[in-house]
Backbone as JSON, one array per atom type, in Angstrom:
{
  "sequence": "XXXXXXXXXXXXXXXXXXXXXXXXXXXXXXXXXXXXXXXXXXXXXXXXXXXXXXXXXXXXXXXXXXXXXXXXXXXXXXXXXXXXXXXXXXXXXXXXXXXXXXXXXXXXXXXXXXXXXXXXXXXXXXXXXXXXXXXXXXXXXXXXXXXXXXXXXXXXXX",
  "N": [[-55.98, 2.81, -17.46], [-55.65, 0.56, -19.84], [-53.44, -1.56, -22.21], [-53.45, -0.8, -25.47], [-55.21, -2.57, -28.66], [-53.82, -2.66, -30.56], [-50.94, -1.49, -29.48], [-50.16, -3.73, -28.53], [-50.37, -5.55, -30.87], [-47.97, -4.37, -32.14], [-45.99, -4.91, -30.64], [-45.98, -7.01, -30.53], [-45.49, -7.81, -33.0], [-42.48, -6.85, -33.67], [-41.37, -8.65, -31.48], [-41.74, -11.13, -32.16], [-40.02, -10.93, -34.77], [-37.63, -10.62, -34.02], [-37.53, -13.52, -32.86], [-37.43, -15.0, -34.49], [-35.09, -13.64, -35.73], [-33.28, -14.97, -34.34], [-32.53, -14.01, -31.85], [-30.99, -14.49, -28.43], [-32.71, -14.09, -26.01], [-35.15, -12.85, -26.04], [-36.82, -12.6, -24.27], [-35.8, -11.12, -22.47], [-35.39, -7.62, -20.94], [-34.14, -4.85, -19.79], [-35.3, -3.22, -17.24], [-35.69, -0.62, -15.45], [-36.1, 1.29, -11.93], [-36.53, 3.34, -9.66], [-36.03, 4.76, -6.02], [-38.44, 6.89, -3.73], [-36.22, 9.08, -3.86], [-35.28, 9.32, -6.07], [-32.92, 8.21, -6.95], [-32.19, 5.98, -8.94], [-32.25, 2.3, -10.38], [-30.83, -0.59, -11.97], [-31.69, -3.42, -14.24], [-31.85, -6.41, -15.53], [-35.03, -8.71, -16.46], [-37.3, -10.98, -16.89], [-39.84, -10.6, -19.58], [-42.99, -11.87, -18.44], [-45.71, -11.93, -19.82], [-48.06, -10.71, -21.64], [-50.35, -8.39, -21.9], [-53.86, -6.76, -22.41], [-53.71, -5.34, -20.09], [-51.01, -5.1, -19.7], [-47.49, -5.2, -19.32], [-46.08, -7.94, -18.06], [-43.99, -9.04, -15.43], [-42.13, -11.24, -12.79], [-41.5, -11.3, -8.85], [-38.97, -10.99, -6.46], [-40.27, -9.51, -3.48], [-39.13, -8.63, -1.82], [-36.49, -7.99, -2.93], [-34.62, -5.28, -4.01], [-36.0, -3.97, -6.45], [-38.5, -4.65, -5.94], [-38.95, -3.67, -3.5], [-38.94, -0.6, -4.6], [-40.71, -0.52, -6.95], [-42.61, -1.05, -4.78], [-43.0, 1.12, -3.44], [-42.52, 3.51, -4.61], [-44.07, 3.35, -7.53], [-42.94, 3.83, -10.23], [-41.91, 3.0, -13.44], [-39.3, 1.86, -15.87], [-38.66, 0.43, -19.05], [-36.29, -1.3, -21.09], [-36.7, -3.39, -24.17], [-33.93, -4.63, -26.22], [-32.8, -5.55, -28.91], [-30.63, -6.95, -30.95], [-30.21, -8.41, -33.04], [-32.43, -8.79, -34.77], [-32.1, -6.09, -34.87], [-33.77, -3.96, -33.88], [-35.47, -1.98, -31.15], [-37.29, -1.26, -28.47], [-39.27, 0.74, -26.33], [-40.14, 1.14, -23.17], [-42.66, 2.99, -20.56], [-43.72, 4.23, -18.16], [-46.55, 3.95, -15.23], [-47.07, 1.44, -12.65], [-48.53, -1.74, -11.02], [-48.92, -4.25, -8.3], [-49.68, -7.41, -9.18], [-52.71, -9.33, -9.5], [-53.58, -11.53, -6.71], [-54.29, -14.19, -7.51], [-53.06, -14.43, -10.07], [-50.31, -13.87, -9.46], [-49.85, -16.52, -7.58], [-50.82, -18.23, -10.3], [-49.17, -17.93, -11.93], [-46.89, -19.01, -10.69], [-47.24, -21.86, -10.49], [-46.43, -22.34, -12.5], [-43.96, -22.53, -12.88], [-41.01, -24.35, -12.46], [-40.23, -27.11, -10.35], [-37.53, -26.34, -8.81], [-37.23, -24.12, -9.02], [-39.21, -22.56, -7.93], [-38.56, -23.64, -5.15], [-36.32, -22.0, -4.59], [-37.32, -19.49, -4.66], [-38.06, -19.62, -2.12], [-36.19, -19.91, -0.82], [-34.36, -17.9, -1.27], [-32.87, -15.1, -0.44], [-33.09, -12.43, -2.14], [-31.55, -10.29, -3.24], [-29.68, -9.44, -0.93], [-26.35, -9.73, 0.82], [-24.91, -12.7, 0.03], [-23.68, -15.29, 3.15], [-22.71, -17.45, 1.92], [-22.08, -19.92, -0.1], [-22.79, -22.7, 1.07], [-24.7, -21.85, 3.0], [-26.3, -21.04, 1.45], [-27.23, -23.34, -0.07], [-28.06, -25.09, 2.34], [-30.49, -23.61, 3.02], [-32.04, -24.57, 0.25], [-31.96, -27.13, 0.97], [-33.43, -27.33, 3.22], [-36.14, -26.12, 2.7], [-36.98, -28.0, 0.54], [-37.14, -30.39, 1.89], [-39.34, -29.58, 3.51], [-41.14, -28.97, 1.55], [-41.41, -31.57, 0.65], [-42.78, -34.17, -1.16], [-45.28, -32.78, -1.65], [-47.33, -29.9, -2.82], [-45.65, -26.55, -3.89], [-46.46, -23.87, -2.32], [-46.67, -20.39, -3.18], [-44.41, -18.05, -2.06], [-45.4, -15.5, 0.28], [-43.69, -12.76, -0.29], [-43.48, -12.66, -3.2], [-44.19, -12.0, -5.73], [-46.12, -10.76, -9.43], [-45.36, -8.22, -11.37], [-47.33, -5.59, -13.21]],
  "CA": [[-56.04, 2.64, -18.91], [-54.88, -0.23, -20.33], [-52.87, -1.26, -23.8], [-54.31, -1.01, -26.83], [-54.72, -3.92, -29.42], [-52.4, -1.89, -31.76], [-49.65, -1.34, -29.17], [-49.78, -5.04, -28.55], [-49.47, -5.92, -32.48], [-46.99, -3.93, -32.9], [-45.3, -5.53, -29.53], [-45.86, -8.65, -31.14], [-44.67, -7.77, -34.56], [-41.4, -6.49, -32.95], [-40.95, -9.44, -31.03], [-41.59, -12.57, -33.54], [-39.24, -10.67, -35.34], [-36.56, -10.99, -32.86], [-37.29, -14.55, -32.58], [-37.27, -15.28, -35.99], [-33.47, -13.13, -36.16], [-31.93, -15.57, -33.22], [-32.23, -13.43, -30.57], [-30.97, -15.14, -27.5], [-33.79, -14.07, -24.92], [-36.29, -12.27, -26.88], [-38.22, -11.66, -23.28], [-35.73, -10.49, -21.43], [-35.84, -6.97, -20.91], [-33.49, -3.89, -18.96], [-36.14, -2.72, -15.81], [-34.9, 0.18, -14.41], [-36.88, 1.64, -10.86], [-35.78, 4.14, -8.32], [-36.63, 5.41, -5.0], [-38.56, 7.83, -3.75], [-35.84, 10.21, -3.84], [-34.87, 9.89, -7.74], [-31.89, 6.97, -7.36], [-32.58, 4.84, -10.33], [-31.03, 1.16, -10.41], [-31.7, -1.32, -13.59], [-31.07, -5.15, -13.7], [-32.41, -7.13, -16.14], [-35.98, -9.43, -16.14], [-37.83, -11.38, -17.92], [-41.25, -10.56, -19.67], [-43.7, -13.45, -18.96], [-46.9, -11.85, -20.08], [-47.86, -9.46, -22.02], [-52.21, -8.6, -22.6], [-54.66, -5.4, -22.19], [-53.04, -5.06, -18.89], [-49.56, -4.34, -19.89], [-46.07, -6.13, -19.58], [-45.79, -8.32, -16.64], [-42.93, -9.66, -14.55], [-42.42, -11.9, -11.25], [-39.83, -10.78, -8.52], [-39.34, -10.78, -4.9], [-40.69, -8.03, -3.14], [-38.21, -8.12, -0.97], [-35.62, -7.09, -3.6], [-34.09, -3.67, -4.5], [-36.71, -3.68, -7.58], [-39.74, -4.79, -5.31], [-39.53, -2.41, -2.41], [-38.78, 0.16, -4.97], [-41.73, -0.37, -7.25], [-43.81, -1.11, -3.97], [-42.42, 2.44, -2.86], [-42.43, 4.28, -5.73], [-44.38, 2.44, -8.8], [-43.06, 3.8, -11.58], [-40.73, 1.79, -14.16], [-39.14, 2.12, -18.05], [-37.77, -1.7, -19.42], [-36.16, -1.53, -22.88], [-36.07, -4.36, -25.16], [-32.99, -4.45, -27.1], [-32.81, -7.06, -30.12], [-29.68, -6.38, -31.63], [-30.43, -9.55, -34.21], [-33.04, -7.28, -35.72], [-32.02, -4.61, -35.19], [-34.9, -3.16, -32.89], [-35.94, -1.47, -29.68], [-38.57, -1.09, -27.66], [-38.91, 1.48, -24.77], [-41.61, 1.37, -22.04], [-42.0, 3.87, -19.26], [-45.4, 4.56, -17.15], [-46.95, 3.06, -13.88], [-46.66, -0.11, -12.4], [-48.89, -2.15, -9.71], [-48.9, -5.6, -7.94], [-51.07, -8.51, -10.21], [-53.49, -10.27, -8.31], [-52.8, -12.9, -6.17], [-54.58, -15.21, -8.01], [-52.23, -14.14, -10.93], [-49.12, -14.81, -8.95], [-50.14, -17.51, -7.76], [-51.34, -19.11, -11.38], [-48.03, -18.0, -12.85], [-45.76, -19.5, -9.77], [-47.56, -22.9, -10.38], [-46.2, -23.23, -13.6], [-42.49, -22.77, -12.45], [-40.44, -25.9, -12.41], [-39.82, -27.17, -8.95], [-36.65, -25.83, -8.5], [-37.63, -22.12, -8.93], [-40.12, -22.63, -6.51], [-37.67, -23.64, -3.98], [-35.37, -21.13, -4.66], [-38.53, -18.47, -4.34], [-38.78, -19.65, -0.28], [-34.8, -20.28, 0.1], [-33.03, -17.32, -1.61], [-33.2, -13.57, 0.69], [-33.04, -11.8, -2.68], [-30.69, -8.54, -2.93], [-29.08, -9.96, 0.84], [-25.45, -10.27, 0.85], [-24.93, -14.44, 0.67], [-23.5, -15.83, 3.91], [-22.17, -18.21, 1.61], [-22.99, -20.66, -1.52], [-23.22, -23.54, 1.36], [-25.62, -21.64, 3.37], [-27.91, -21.44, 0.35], [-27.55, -25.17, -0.33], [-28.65, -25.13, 3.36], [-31.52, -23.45, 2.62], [-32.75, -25.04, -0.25], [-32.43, -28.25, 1.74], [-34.63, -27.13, 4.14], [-37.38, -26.15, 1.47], [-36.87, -29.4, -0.45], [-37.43, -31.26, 3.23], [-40.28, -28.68, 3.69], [-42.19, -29.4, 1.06], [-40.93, -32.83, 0.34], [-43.57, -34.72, -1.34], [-46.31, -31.7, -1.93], [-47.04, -28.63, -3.88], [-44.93, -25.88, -2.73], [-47.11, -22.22, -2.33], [-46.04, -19.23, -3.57], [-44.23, -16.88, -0.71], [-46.07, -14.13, 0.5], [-43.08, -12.11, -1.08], [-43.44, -12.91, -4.55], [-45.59, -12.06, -6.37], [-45.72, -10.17, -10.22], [-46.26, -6.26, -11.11], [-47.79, -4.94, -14.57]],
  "C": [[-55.09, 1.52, -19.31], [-53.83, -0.14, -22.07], [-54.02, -1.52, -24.81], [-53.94, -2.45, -27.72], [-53.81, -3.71, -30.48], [-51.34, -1.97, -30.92], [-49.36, -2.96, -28.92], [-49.36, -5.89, -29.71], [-48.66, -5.71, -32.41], [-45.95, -4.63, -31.89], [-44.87, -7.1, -30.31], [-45.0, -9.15, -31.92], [-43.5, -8.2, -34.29], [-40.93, -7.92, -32.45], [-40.67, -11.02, -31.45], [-40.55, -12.11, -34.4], [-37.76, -11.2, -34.59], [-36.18, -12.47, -32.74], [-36.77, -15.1, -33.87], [-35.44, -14.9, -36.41], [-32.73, -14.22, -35.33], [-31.99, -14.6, -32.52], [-32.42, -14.81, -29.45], [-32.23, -15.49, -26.87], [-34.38, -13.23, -24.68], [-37.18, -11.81, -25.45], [-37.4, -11.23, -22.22], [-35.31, -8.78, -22.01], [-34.8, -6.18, -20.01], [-34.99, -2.84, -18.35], [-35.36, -1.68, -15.11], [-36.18, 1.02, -13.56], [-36.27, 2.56, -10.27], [-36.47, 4.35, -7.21], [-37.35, 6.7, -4.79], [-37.72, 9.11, -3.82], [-34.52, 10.16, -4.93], [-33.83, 9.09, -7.5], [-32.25, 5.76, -7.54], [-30.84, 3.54, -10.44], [-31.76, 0.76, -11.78], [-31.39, -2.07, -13.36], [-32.0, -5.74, -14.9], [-33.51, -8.72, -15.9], [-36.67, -9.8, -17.14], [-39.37, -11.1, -17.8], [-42.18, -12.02, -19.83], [-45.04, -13.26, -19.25], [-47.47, -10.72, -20.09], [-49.86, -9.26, -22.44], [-52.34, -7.08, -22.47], [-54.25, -4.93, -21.26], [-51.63, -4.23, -19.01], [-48.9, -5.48, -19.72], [-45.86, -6.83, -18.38], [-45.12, -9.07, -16.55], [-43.03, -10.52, -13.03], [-41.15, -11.3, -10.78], [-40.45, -11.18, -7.44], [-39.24, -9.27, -4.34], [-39.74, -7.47, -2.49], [-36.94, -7.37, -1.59], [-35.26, -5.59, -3.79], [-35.39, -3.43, -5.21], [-37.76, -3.48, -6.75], [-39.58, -3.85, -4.14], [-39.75, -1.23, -2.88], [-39.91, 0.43, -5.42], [-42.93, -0.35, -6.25], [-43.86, 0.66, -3.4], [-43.17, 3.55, -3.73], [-42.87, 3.79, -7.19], [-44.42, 3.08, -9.87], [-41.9, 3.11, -12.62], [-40.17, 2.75, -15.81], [-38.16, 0.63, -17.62], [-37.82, -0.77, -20.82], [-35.55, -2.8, -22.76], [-34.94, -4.06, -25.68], [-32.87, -5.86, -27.81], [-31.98, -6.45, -30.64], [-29.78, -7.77, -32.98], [-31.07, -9.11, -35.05], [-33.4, -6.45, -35.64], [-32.97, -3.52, -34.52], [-34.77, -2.97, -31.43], [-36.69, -0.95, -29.18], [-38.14, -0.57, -26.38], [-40.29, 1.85, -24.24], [-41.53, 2.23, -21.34], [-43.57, 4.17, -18.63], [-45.17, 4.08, -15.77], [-46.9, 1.72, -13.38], [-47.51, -1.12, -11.19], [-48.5, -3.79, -9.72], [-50.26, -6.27, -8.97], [-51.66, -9.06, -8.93], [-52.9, -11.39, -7.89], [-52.88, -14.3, -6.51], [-53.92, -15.38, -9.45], [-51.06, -14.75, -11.19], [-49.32, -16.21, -8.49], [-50.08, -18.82, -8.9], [-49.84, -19.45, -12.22], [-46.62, -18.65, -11.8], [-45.99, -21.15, -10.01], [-46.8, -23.63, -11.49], [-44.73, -23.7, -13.9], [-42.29, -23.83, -12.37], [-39.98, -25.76, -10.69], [-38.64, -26.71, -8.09], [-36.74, -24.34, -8.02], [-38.17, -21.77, -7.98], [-39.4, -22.44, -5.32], [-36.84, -22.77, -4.01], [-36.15, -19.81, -4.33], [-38.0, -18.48, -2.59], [-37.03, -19.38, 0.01], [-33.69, -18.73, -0.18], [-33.63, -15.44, -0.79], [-33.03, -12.8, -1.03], [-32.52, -10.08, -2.59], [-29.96, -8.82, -1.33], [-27.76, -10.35, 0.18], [-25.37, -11.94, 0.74], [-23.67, -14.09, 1.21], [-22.32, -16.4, 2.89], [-22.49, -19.33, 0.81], [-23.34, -22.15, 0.12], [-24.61, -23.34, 1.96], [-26.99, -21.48, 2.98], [-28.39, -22.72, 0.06], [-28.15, -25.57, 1.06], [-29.85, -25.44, 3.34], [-32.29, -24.21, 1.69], [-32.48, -26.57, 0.05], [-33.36, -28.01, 2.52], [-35.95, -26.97, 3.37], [-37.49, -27.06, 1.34], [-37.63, -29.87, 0.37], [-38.86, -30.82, 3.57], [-41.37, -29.2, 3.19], [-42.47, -30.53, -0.01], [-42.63, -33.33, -0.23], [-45.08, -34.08, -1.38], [-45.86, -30.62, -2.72], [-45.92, -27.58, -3.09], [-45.65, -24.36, -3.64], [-46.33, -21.16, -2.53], [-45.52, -18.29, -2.08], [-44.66, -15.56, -0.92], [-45.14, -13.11, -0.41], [-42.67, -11.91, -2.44], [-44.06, -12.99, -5.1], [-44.95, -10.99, -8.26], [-45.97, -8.22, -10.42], [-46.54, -6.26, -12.87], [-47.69, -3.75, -14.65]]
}
């Protein structure tokens, strides 16, 4: 079952409002997930697309969030707009978007992001800030002078 065209107005409403008050970053959002065995984390993400489908996000799978939801797919994100004054609280099911989804929505990333997609272990201790600059040398070099494909591990959920 998807959203309705009412819960999306009113999503809407809510949220032009927000923009309209100065809210900072009107799409980002508190995601909280847990494991199968009921220990709930939260972290904050941004909403990049919102339709009949529901509220959708990009991550790496590999993350805390993404093994969790791949685990266990259920979620709650609240909005908080403290500019006006509102809040919005989600909570249901959650699956992977198509790949032609992720995909469409990785393309539109700025080149940097991209590279940072292939170079960064997400939720992994860092080694060390050089060893990332490492990394996203190696990417860069990688896919020097071409598109650069979405990693298998990244993809969005709704």
């Amino acid at each position: 079952m998807g959203l309705s065209e009412e819960i999306i107005s009113e999503f809407n409403k809510a949220f032009q409002k927000a923009r309209i008050a100065g809210e900072a970053e009107p799409t980002a959002m508190v995601l909280a997930t847990s494991d199968c065995g009921g220990l709930v984390t939260s972290r904050t993400v941004l909403l990049k697309a919102l339709d009949e489908n529901g509220f959708v996000f990009f991550t790496n799978t590999c993350s805390t969030k993404g093994r969790q939801l791949d685990a266990c797919p259920r979620a709650a994100a609240t909005f908080l707009w403290k500019a006006s004054g509102c809040q919005v609280q989600l909570v249901g099911t959650v699956a992977r978007v198509s790949d032609e989804a992720a995909d469409a929505y990785f393309s539109t990333r700025d080149r940097g992001s991209q590279i940072g997609a292939w170079a960064s272990d997400q939720s992994a201790a860092l080694e060390s800030r050089e060893a990332l600059i490492a990394r996203v040398r190696e990417f860069e070099e990688k896919y020097e002078g071409r598109e650069v494909p979405r990693p298998p591990h990244w993809t969005g959920f709704v």
